[in-house]
Coordinates of C-alpha atoms in Angstrom, one line a residue:
Chain A
M1 CA 18.1 -6.5 10.8
K2 CA 15.0 -7.7 11.9
V3 CA 11.6 -7.8 9.7
L4 CA 8.0 -8.3 10.7
V5 CA 5.7 -10.2 8.2
P6 CA 2.2 -10.4 9.0
V7 CA 0.0 -12.7 7.3
K8 CA -3.9 -13.4 7.3
R9 CA -5.7 -16.7 6.4
V10 CA -7.9 -16.6 3.6
L11 CA -10.6 -18.3 1.4
D12 CA -8.2 -20.0 -1.3
Y13 CA -7.8 -17.6 -4.4
N14 CA -8.6 -20.6 -6.5
V15 CA -12.1 -21.0 -4.8
K16 CA -15.1 -19.5 -6.2
P17 CA -16.7 -17.6 -3.2
R18 CA -20.2 -18.4 -2.3
V19 CA -22.8 -15.8 -0.7
K20 CA -24.4 -17.6 2.3
A21 CA -27.9 -18.1 1.9
D22 CA -28.9 -16.1 4.8
G23 CA -26.7 -12.9 3.4
T24 CA -24.7 -12.6 6.3
G25 CA -21.2 -13.4 4.6
I26 CA -19.3 -15.7 2.2
E27 CA -19.4 -19.4 3.1
L28 CA -16.4 -20.4 4.9
A29 CA -17.1 -23.9 6.3
N30 CA -15.4 -26.8 4.6
V31 CA -13.5 -24.8 1.7
K32 CA -9.9 -24.6 0.9
M33 CA -8.2 -21.7 2.9
S34 CA -4.4 -20.6 2.2
M35 CA -2.6 -17.5 3.1
N36 CA -3.3 -14.4 1.4
P37 CA -1.2 -14.6 -2.2
F38 CA 0.0 -10.9 -1.6
D39 CA 1.2 -11.9 2.0
E40 CA 3.2 -15.2 0.5
I41 CA 4.8 -12.5 -1.6
A42 CA 5.7 -10.6 1.4
V43 CA 7.3 -13.4 3.2
E44 CA 9.1 -14.3 0.1
E45 CA 10.7 -10.7 -0.1
A46 CA 11.8 -11.1 3.5
V47 CA 13.1 -14.6 3.0
R48 CA 15.4 -13.4 -0.2
L49 CA 16.4 -10.2 1.9
K50 CA 17.7 -12.9 4.7
E51 CA 19.4 -14.9 1.8
G52 CA 21.2 -12.0 0.5
G53 CA 22.3 -11.3 4.0
A54 CA 20.5 -8.0 4.8
V55 CA 18.5 -9.4 7.4
N56 CA 19.1 -12.0 10.3
E57 CA 15.6 -12.5 11.4
I58 CA 12.3 -12.8 10.3
V59 CA 9.2 -12.8 12.3
V60 CA 5.6 -13.5 11.3
V61 CA 2.5 -12.9 13.0
S62 CA -1.2 -13.9 12.3
I63 CA -4.2 -12.5 14.1
G64 CA -7.2 -15.2 14.1
D65 CA -8.5 -18.5 15.8
A66 CA -6.5 -21.7 16.1
K67 CA -6.3 -22.5 12.3
A68 CA -4.0 -19.0 11.7
Q69 CA -1.3 -21.2 13.2
E70 CA -1.1 -23.4 9.9
T71 CA -0.7 -20.0 7.8
L72 CA 2.0 -18.9 10.3
R73 CA 3.8 -22.4 10.0
T74 CA 3.6 -22.3 6.2
A75 CA 5.4 -18.9 6.5
L76 CA 8.0 -20.8 8.7
A77 CA 8.2 -23.5 6.1
M78 CA 9.1 -20.6 3.5
G79 CA 11.8 -19.2 5.8
A80 CA 10.6 -17.1 8.4
D81 CA 12.5 -17.9 11.9
R82 CA 9.7 -17.4 14.5
A83 CA 6.0 -16.6 14.8
I84 CA 3.6 -14.7 17.0
H85 CA 0.0 -15.9 17.0
V86 CA -2.4 -13.4 18.5
V87 CA -5.3 -15.4 19.4
T88 CA -8.8 -14.5 18.7
V89 CA -12.0 -15.9 17.2
E90 CA -13.5 -12.5 16.8
K91 CA -13.1 -10.7 13.2
V92 CA -10.5 -7.9 13.7
E93 CA -10.8 -4.8 11.0
P94 CA -7.8 -3.5 9.4
L95 CA -7.7 -0.5 11.9
G96 CA -7.7 -3.1 14.8
V97 CA -5.0 -5.3 13.1
A98 CA -2.8 -2.1 12.4
K99 CA -3.2 -1.1 16.1
V100 CA -2.4 -4.5 17.3
L101 CA 0.9 -4.6 14.9
A102 CA 2.1 -1.4 15.9
K103 CA 2.0 -2.9 19.6
I104 CA 3.9 -5.6 18.4
A105 CA 6.3 -3.3 16.4
E106 CA 7.2 -1.3 19.5
A107 CA 7.9 -4.2 21.3
E108 CA 10.0 -6.3 18.3
L109 CA 11.7 -3.1 16.7
P110 CA 12.2 -4.4 13.5
Q111 CA 13.6 -2.1 10.9
L112 CA 11.1 -3.3 8.1
I113 CA 7.5 -4.6 7.9
I114 CA 6.6 -6.2 4.8
L115 CA 2.8 -6.4 4.4
G116 CA 0.5 -7.9 1.3
K117 CA -1.1 -4.9 -0.3
Q118 CA -4.6 -6.4 0.4
A119 CA -6.1 -9.3 1.6
I120 CA -8.4 -11.0 -1.2
D121 CA -11.2 -11.4 0.8
D122 CA -12.2 -8.0 2.2
D123 CA -10.1 -6.2 -0.5
N124 CA -9.5 -3.4 1.9
N125 CA -6.1 -2.6 0.9
Q126 CA -5.6 -0.2 4.3
T127 CA -3.6 -2.2 7.1
G128 CA -0.1 -1.1 5.7
Q129 CA -0.7 2.2 5.2
M130 CA -2.9 2.4 8.7
L131 CA 0.2 0.9 10.5
A132 CA 2.5 3.3 8.7
G133 CA 0.6 6.0 10.1
L134 CA 0.0 5.0 13.3
L135 CA 3.9 4.5 13.5
S136 CA 4.9 7.5 11.8
W137 CA 6.8 5.3 9.2
G138 CA 7.5 5.8 5.7
Q139 CA 5.1 3.8 3.6
G140 CA 6.1 1.9 0.3
T141 CA 3.0 0.6 -1.0
F142 CA 2.4 -1.4 -3.6
A143 CA 6.0 -2.4 -4.1
S144 CA 7.4 -4.2 -7.3
K145 CA 11.2 -4.0 -6.3
V146 CA 12.7 -3.2 -3.1
E147 CA 16.6 -2.6 -2.6
L148 CA 17.6 -2.5 1.1
A149 CA 20.8 -0.1 2.3
A150 CA 21.9 0.3 5.8
D151 CA 19.8 3.2 6.6
A152 CA 17.2 3.5 3.9
V153 CA 15.0 1.2 1.6
V154 CA 14.6 2.4 -1.9
V155 CA 11.1 1.1 -3.4
T156 CA 9.6 0.9 -7.0
R157 CA 6.2 1.4 -6.6
E158 CA 3.5 0.4 -9.2
V159 CA 1.3 3.5 -9.7
D160 CA -1.4 4.4 -12.2
G161 CA 0.3 5.2 -15.5
G162 CA 3.8 3.6 -14.7
L163 CA 6.5 3.2 -11.9
Q164 CA 7.6 5.7 -9.1
T165 CA 10.5 5.2 -7.2
E166 CA 11.0 6.5 -3.9
R167 CA 13.5 6.3 -0.7
F168 CA 12.1 5.6 2.8
G169 CA 14.7 6.1 5.9
L170 CA 14.6 3.0 8.4
P171 CA 12.2 1.8 9.7
A172 CA 9.7 1.6 7.1
I173 CA 6.6 -0.2 6.1
I174 CA 6.5 -1.8 2.7
T175 CA 3.2 -3.4 1.0
A176 CA 3.9 -6.0 -1.6
D177 CA 2.3 -5.9 -5.2
L178 CA 1.7 -8.9 -7.4
R179 CA 5.4 -8.6 -9.2
L180 CA 7.6 -8.1 -6.4
N181 CA 8.8 -11.6 -6.6
E182 CA 7.1 -15.3 -7.1
P183 CA 6.8 -16.9 -4.2
R184 CA 8.6 -20.5 -3.6
Y185 CA 6.8 -23.7 -2.7
A186 CA 8.2 -24.8 0.9
S187 CA 10.0 -28.3 0.4
L188 CA 9.2 -31.2 2.6
P189 CA 12.4 -30.9 4.4
N190 CA 11.6 -27.2 5.3
I191 CA 8.0 -28.2 6.2
M192 CA 9.2 -30.6 8.8
K193 CA 11.7 -28.1 10.3
A194 CA 8.9 -25.6 10.6
K195 CA 7.2 -27.6 13.0
S196 CA 9.9 -27.0 15.6
K197 CA 10.4 -23.4 15.1
P198 CA 9.1 -21.3 17.9
L199 CA 5.8 -20.1 17.8
V200 CA 4.1 -17.9 20.8
Q201 CA 0.6 -17.1 21.3
K202 CA -0.7 -14.3 22.8
A203 CA -4.3 -13.3 23.6
L204 CA -5.7 -10.3 21.9
D205 CA -7.2 -9.0 24.9
D206 CA -3.8 -8.8 26.4
F207 CA -2.9 -5.8 24.5
G208 CA -5.2 -3.6 26.0
I209 CA -6.6 -2.4 22.8
D210 CA -10.3 -1.3 22.0
L211 CA -11.1 -3.3 19.3
K212 CA -14.8 -3.0 18.9
P213 CA -15.7 -2.9 15.1
R214 CA -16.5 0.2 13.6
L215 CA -18.2 -1.1 10.7
T216 CA -21.3 -3.4 10.7
T217 CA -22.0 -5.5 7.9
I218 CA -25.9 -5.2 7.3
S219 CA -25.9 -7.7 4.2
V220 CA -23.8 -9.5 1.4
S221 CA -25.3 -10.2 -1.7
E222 CA -24.6 -11.6 -5.2
P223 CA -23.3 -9.1 -7.5
A224 CA -25.9 -8.3 -10.7
T225 CA -25.2 -11.0 -13.1
R226 CA -25.2 -10.2 -16.9
P227 CA -27.7 -11.9 -19.4
A228 CA -26.3 -14.7 -21.3
G229 CA -24.8 -13.2 -24.2
L230 CA -25.1 -14.3 -28.0
K231 CA -22.5 -16.4 -29.7
L232 CA -21.6 -14.7 -33.0
A233 CA -21.0 -16.8 -36.5
S234 CA -18.4 -14.8 -38.1
V235 CA -16.2 -11.6 -38.1
D236 CA -18.5 -9.9 -40.4
E237 CA -21.4 -10.2 -37.4
L238 CA -19.1 -8.5 -35.3
V239 CA -18.3 -5.8 -37.8
T240 CA -22.0 -5.3 -37.7
R241 CA -22.6 -5.0 -34.2
L242 CA -19.7 -2.9 -33.7
H243 CA -21.2 -0.5 -36.4
A244 CA -24.5 -0.7 -34.8
M245 CA -22.8 0.4 -31.4
G246 CA -21.3 3.0 -33.4
V247 CA -17.7 2.7 -32.1
A248 CA -16.1 1.8 -35.3
K249 CA -14.4 4.6 -37.0
Chain B
M1 CA -22.1 17.4 6.2
K2 CA -18.8 19.0 4.8
T3 CA -17.2 16.9 2.6
L4 CA -13.2 17.2 1.3
V5 CA -12.3 15.7 -1.5
W6 CA -8.6 14.9 -2.4
V7 CA -7.8 16.2 -6.1
E8 CA -5.7 14.0 -7.9
H9 CA -3.9 16.1 -10.6
D10 CA -0.6 15.9 -12.7
G11 CA 0.1 19.7 -12.1
R12 CA -2.0 20.8 -15.2
T13 CA -5.1 18.6 -15.4
V14 CA -7.7 17.3 -12.8
R15 CA -7.8 13.4 -13.4
E16 CA -11.0 12.0 -14.1
S17 CA -11.3 9.6 -11.2
T18 CA -11.8 12.7 -8.9
L19 CA -14.8 13.8 -10.5
A20 CA -16.5 10.6 -9.6
A21 CA -15.4 11.3 -6.0
V22 CA -17.1 14.8 -6.4
T23 CA -20.3 13.4 -7.2
A24 CA -20.2 10.7 -4.2
A25 CA -19.3 13.8 -2.0
G26 CA -22.4 15.8 -3.4
K27 CA -24.7 13.2 -2.1
L28 CA -23.1 13.4 1.2
G29 CA -23.1 17.5 1.6
E30 CA -21.2 20.5 1.2
V31 CA -18.2 19.8 -1.6
H32 CA -14.7 21.5 -0.8
L33 CA -11.7 20.3 -2.7
L34 CA -8.1 19.9 -1.9
V35 CA -5.4 20.5 -4.2
A36 CA -1.8 19.9 -2.8
G37 CA 1.1 20.1 -5.1
Q38 CA 3.7 22.6 -6.4
N39 CA 2.9 25.2 -8.8
I40 CA -1.0 24.2 -8.5
G41 CA -2.6 27.8 -9.3
S42 CA -4.1 26.7 -12.7
V43 CA -5.2 23.4 -11.2
A44 CA -6.8 25.1 -8.5
T45 CA -8.6 27.3 -10.8
T46 CA -9.8 24.2 -13.0
A47 CA -10.8 22.5 -9.8
A48 CA -13.0 25.4 -8.7
M49 CA -15.0 25.2 -11.9
I50 CA -16.1 21.6 -11.2
A51 CA -20.1 21.3 -11.0
G52 CA -21.1 21.5 -7.5
V53 CA -17.8 22.7 -6.0
E54 CA -18.1 25.2 -3.0
K55 CA -14.7 26.0 -2.2
V56 CA -10.9 24.7 -3.3
I57 CA -8.4 24.8 -0.5
A58 CA -5.1 25.2 -2.4
A59 CA -1.8 23.8 -0.5
D60 CA 1.1 24.9 -2.8
D61 CA 4.3 23.4 -1.4
E62 CA 7.1 21.2 -2.6
A63 CA 6.4 18.5 -0.3
Y64 CA 3.3 17.6 -2.2
A65 CA 4.7 17.5 -5.5
H66 CA 4.5 13.6 -6.0
A67 CA 1.4 13.2 -4.2
S68 CA 3.3 11.7 -0.8
A69 CA 1.1 9.9 1.1
E70 CA 3.2 10.7 4.1
N71 CA 3.2 14.5 3.3
I72 CA -0.5 14.8 2.6
A73 CA -2.0 12.7 5.3
P74 CA -1.0 15.4 8.0
L75 CA -2.4 18.2 5.9
V76 CA -5.9 16.3 5.4
V77 CA -5.9 15.4 9.0
K78 CA -5.4 19.2 9.6
L79 CA -8.3 20.1 7.5
M80 CA -10.8 17.4 8.8
A81 CA -11.0 19.4 12.1
E82 CA -13.5 21.4 9.9
H83 CA -15.2 18.8 7.9
D84 CA -17.0 15.4 8.3
A85 CA -16.0 13.3 5.5
F86 CA -12.7 12.6 3.6
L87 CA -12.9 10.9 0.2
A88 CA -10.3 10.2 -2.2
P89 CA -10.8 8.4 -5.6
A90 CA -9.8 4.7 -5.4
T91 CA -6.8 5.2 -7.5
T92 CA -3.3 4.0 -6.5
S93 CA -2.4 7.7 -5.1
G94 CA -5.8 7.6 -2.9
K95 CA -5.5 4.2 -1.9
A96 CA -1.9 5.0 -0.3
I97 CA -3.2 8.5 1.2
A98 CA -6.6 7.6 2.4
P99 CA -5.8 4.8 5.1
R100 CA -3.1 6.7 6.3
V101 CA -5.3 9.7 7.2
A102 CA -7.8 7.2 8.7
A103 CA -5.7 5.6 11.2
L104 CA -4.2 9.1 12.2
L105 CA -8.2 10.1 12.6
D106 CA -9.0 6.9 14.2
V107 CA -11.6 6.1 11.7
M108 CA -12.2 2.6 10.0
Q109 CA -12.0 3.6 6.1
I110 CA -14.5 2.4 4.0
S111 CA -12.8 1.5 0.8
D112 CA -13.9 1.1 -2.7
I113 CA -17.4 2.5 -2.4
L114 CA -20.0 1.4 -5.1
S115 CA -23.0 3.4 -3.7
I116 CA -24.2 5.4 -0.8
E117 CA -27.2 4.3 0.8
S118 CA -27.5 6.8 3.4
K119 CA -24.9 9.3 5.2
D120 CA -23.4 6.2 7.2
T121 CA -24.3 3.4 4.8
F122 CA -22.2 2.3 1.7
T123 CA -22.2 -0.7 -0.5
R124 CA -18.8 -2.0 -1.6
P125 CA -17.3 -5.1 -3.6
I126 CA -15.4 -7.8 -1.7
Y127 CA -14.0 -11.3 -2.7
A128 CA -13.2 -9.6 -6.4
G129 CA -16.4 -8.3 -6.7
N130 CA -17.7 -11.6 -6.0
A131 CA -20.0 -10.5 -3.3
I132 CA -21.3 -7.0 -2.4
A133 CA -20.9 -5.8 1.2
T134 CA -23.6 -3.4 2.5
V135 CA -21.8 -1.6 5.4
R136 CA -22.7 0.9 8.2
T137 CA -20.2 2.9 10.1
S138 CA -20.3 4.1 13.6
D139 CA -17.4 6.3 13.3
A140 CA -18.1 10.4 13.9
K141 CA -16.1 11.2 10.7
L142 CA -16.0 9.2 7.6
V143 CA -12.8 8.1 5.3
V144 CA -13.9 6.8 1.8
T145 CA -12.2 5.9 -1.4
V146 CA -14.4 5.8 -4.3
R147 CA -14.5 3.5 -7.3
G148 CA -14.6 5.9 -10.3
T149 CA -16.6 3.6 -12.5
A150 CA -19.6 3.6 -9.9
F151 CA -20.4 7.1 -9.9
E152 CA -21.2 9.6 -12.7
K153 CA -18.6 12.0 -13.5
A154 CA -19.2 15.5 -12.3
E155 CA -19.1 18.2 -14.8
S156 CA -15.9 19.8 -15.3
Q157 CA -17.6 23.2 -16.0
G158 CA -20.2 25.1 -14.4
G159 CA -18.9 25.6 -10.8
A160 CA -18.0 28.6 -9.3
G161 CA -16.1 27.8 -6.1
T162 CA -14.0 30.0 -4.2
I163 CA -10.3 29.3 -3.8
E164 CA -8.5 29.4 -0.6
A165 CA -4.6 29.2 -0.4
I166 CA -3.3 27.9 3.0
I167 CA 0.1 27.0 4.0
G168 CA 1.1 23.4 4.0
T169 CA 2.3 21.1 7.0
G170 CA 5.6 20.8 5.1
D171 CA 7.7 17.7 4.5
Q172 CA 7.8 15.2 7.2
G173 CA 11.1 13.6 6.1
L174 CA 9.9 10.1 5.6
S175 CA 10.3 9.8 2.2
T176 CA 12.3 11.0 -0.8
F177 CA 11.0 11.0 -4.7
I178 CA 13.9 9.6 -6.6
G179 CA 11.8 9.2 -10.0
Q180 CA 9.3 7.8 -12.2
E181 CA 8.9 6.3 -15.5
R182 CA 5.6 7.3 -16.9
A183 CA 4.2 5.1 -19.8
Q184 CA 3.9 7.3 -22.9
S185 CA 0.9 6.8 -24.9
A186 CA -1.1 8.5 -27.1
R187 CA -4.1 6.3 -26.3
P188 CA -6.7 7.1 -24.0
E189 CA -6.1 6.2 -20.4
L190 CA -8.1 2.9 -19.4
T191 CA -10.0 4.3 -16.6
S192 CA -11.6 6.8 -18.8
A193 CA -11.6 5.4 -22.6
K194 CA -14.8 4.7 -24.2
V195 CA -13.5 1.4 -25.9
I196 CA -10.7 -0.9 -24.6
V197 CA -9.0 -3.8 -26.3
A198 CA -7.5 -6.1 -24.1
G199 CA -5.2 -9.1 -24.6
G200 CA -4.4 -12.2 -22.5
R201 CA -1.7 -15.2 -22.7
A202 CA -3.3 -16.4 -25.6
L203 CA -1.5 -13.7 -27.9
G204 CA 1.9 -15.9 -27.3
S205 CA 4.3 -13.0 -27.3
V206 CA 5.0 -9.1 -26.7
E207 CA 5.2 -8.8 -30.7
K208 CA 2.2 -10.7 -31.6
F209 CA 0.3 -8.6 -28.7
A210 CA 1.3 -5.2 -30.2
E211 CA 0.8 -6.5 -34.1
L212 CA -2.6 -7.6 -33.6
L213 CA -4.1 -5.3 -30.8
E214 CA -2.6 -2.2 -31.8
P215 CA -4.2 -1.7 -35.5
L216 CA -7.5 -2.7 -33.9
A217 CA -7.3 -0.5 -31.1
D218 CA -6.2 2.3 -33.5
R219 CA -9.8 1.4 -35.9
L220 CA -11.7 1.5 -32.5
G221 CA -10.0 4.9 -30.9
A222 CA -9.3 2.4 -27.7
G223 CA -7.3 2.1 -24.8
I224 CA -5.5 -1.2 -24.6
G225 CA -5.6 -3.4 -21.6
A226 CA -4.2 -6.6 -20.7
S227 CA -5.0 -9.8 -18.3
R228 CA -2.7 -10.6 -15.3
A229 CA -1.3 -13.5 -17.4
A230 CA -0.3 -11.5 -20.2
V231 CA 1.5 -8.8 -17.9
D232 CA 3.3 -11.7 -15.9
A233 CA 4.5 -13.3 -19.2
G234 CA 5.9 -9.9 -20.3
F235 CA 3.6 -9.2 -23.3
A236 CA 2.3 -5.7 -21.5
P237 CA 3.6 -3.3 -19.2
N238 CA 2.1 -3.6 -15.8
D239 CA -0.3 -0.5 -15.9
Y240 CA -2.1 -2.4 -18.5
Q241 CA -3.4 -4.7 -16.0
V242 CA -7.2 -4.9 -15.8
G243 CA -8.7 -6.8 -12.6
Q244 CA -8.9 -7.1 -8.8
T245 CA -5.6 -5.7 -8.2
G246 CA -5.1 -3.9 -11.7
K247 CA -7.6 -1.2 -13.2
I248 CA -11.2 -1.3 -12.6
V249 CA -12.7 -0.3 -15.9
A250 CA -16.2 0.6 -17.2
P251 CA -15.8 1.2 -20.6
E252 CA -18.8 1.4 -23.5
V253 CA -17.1 -1.6 -25.4
Y254 CA -14.8 -4.0 -23.9
V255 CA -13.1 -6.4 -26.7
A256 CA -11.2 -9.3 -24.6
V257 CA -9.1 -11.0 -26.9
G258 CA -7.7 -14.1 -25.8
I259 CA -8.4 -13.7 -22.3
S260 CA -10.2 -16.8 -20.7
G261 CA -11.6 -14.6 -17.9
A262 CA -10.2 -15.7 -14.4
I263 CA -12.6 -14.0 -11.7
Q264 CA -9.7 -11.6 -10.8
H265 CA -9.9 -10.5 -14.4
L266 CA -13.6 -10.4 -14.4
A267 CA -13.7 -8.1 -11.3
G268 CA -12.1 -5.5 -13.4
M269 CA -14.2 -5.2 -16.2
K270 CA -17.8 -6.8 -15.9
D271 CA -19.3 -3.5 -15.3
S272 CA -18.5 -2.8 -19.3
K273 CA -21.6 -1.9 -21.1
T274 CA -20.9 -4.2 -23.7
I275 CA -18.2 -7.0 -23.7
I276 CA -17.0 -8.9 -26.7
A277 CA -14.9 -12.0 -26.4
I278 CA -12.9 -13.5 -28.8
N279 CA -11.4 -16.8 -27.7
K280 CA -10.7 -20.5 -29.3
D281 CA -12.1 -22.3 -26.1
E282 CA -16.0 -22.0 -26.5
D283 CA -16.1 -23.0 -22.5
A284 CA -14.0 -20.3 -21.4
P285 CA -15.7 -18.3 -18.5
I286 CA -15.6 -14.9 -20.3
F287 CA -18.3 -16.2 -22.4
Q288 CA -20.3 -16.2 -19.4
V289 CA -20.0 -12.4 -19.2
A290 CA -19.7 -11.4 -22.8
D291 CA -22.8 -10.0 -24.7
F292 CA -20.8 -11.0 -28.2
G293 CA -18.7 -13.8 -28.4
L294 CA -16.6 -15.2 -31.2
V295 CA -15.3 -18.8 -30.9
G296 CA -12.3 -19.3 -33.0
D297 CA -8.5 -18.6 -33.5
L298 CA -8.0 -14.9 -32.6
F299 CA -4.8 -14.7 -35.1
E300 CA -7.3 -15.2 -38.0
F301 CA -10.2 -13.3 -36.3
V302 CA -8.5 -10.3 -35.0
P303 CA -6.6 -9.3 -38.4
E304 CA -10.0 -9.7 -40.2
L305 CA -11.9 -7.6 -37.7
T306 CA -9.3 -4.9 -38.1
S307 CA -9.4 -4.9 -42.0
K308 CA -13.1 -4.9 -42.1
L309 CA -13.9 -2.1 -40.0

């Protein structure tokens, strides 16, 4: 069985985002970039399925400029088999990404596509569901557990107020939530080995899809900041405050 | 503009997050609601009483019993032939359904809106709420998810919408519901609680988490939340998580106990009206957003606080 895992390069999650002075976006020059953490979880899940014997090939794909190859190499070092780099310097919206991935899915015929549930830059949480819609596949969103059978996958989903378990016929989409697994660190030998794994480049234009953005970002601004608070000297002071707010019973 | 709001419900009551989406829809135009589910007669009646609602479209079908995105999306797509905007609360179910609808309509969704600037322009948080983007869409139809804490909740009484029963689009055969584990709790739900007591990793164990926070929450009539670190450590179940990828809350009072305040956590609670932080590290980032801070040992302070309330 073949698994496809799309990955995205984003601002590293430990870096505090800074709004550009001209209000056009977030400062991404000379800051640490990494694989989107949810995508790491998606790659890890695919690798575990392969280690369990149910999967024999993992293909990773990324859409972006030359630097996207670093992210693909990271995925290869974690255990993916080969990579597809769809080259573009333009920003592609989730709807466009889903359309490109649908084309790749039609060519590669994976039985499972595992994505991160959201990218931590734009926080859209859309691509997996959109791809599932375009392909008319089931969507096991926000997965915290995945069990693969011959013709179906059983997914435990993190939903408001608890967990929901659903079965999806294959092929299917899974989007990874935080607690699906803990991604491994690639070992040095595997990082070296990843350098010789196959990575093909495709031009975004070759997909023949209209990717003109539908959304225009008019401005990006800092959120309202809260005024500095007060340090209280004792629990008694806090009790007084809580009574004043009328919340203490 | 005619809007269609997906109603999240549990078969008996309309979930509060829907009421914020109704308010957002009302700013765009005429409000129609979609109630899809099994045996939904009473929910449809309740939904029709929400202030500002003109019509409730009720689709009673077993295929909609568990808010299956695969089954609900084609129904919404069909109804969107006669509507200009689809809105869903930005809950896990809304987030699962709306993008599937958007793709089928060839529309770029606008996720988690905070405000409506005009009929095509919205603000939304990016980078865990560290920045706010103002975006304008060129799509002919709108697909939007609505952050529940960003809009007033519509009054649940006072409306007199008509109810139109329709035949559903059936089971798409893509997914089968197996089961669910619902957290059983008499406490208020996090997204609608007036007061939240939330714990972090500093509580040290699942026993201490419960032993310290539950009596305090009882005294305050509060819901209980947790940081990701506390959930990952197994101190609290996953649906307690407040943050960028957990629940977004904005109660009257948020009491953060032993939570350092990672940006991902702050993203989920910094719109709370009053934030109280108890932490032994006086440099913890939580104090930068806290209105009132207590620096010291939570194992002393929390029981003392509980006993004095």
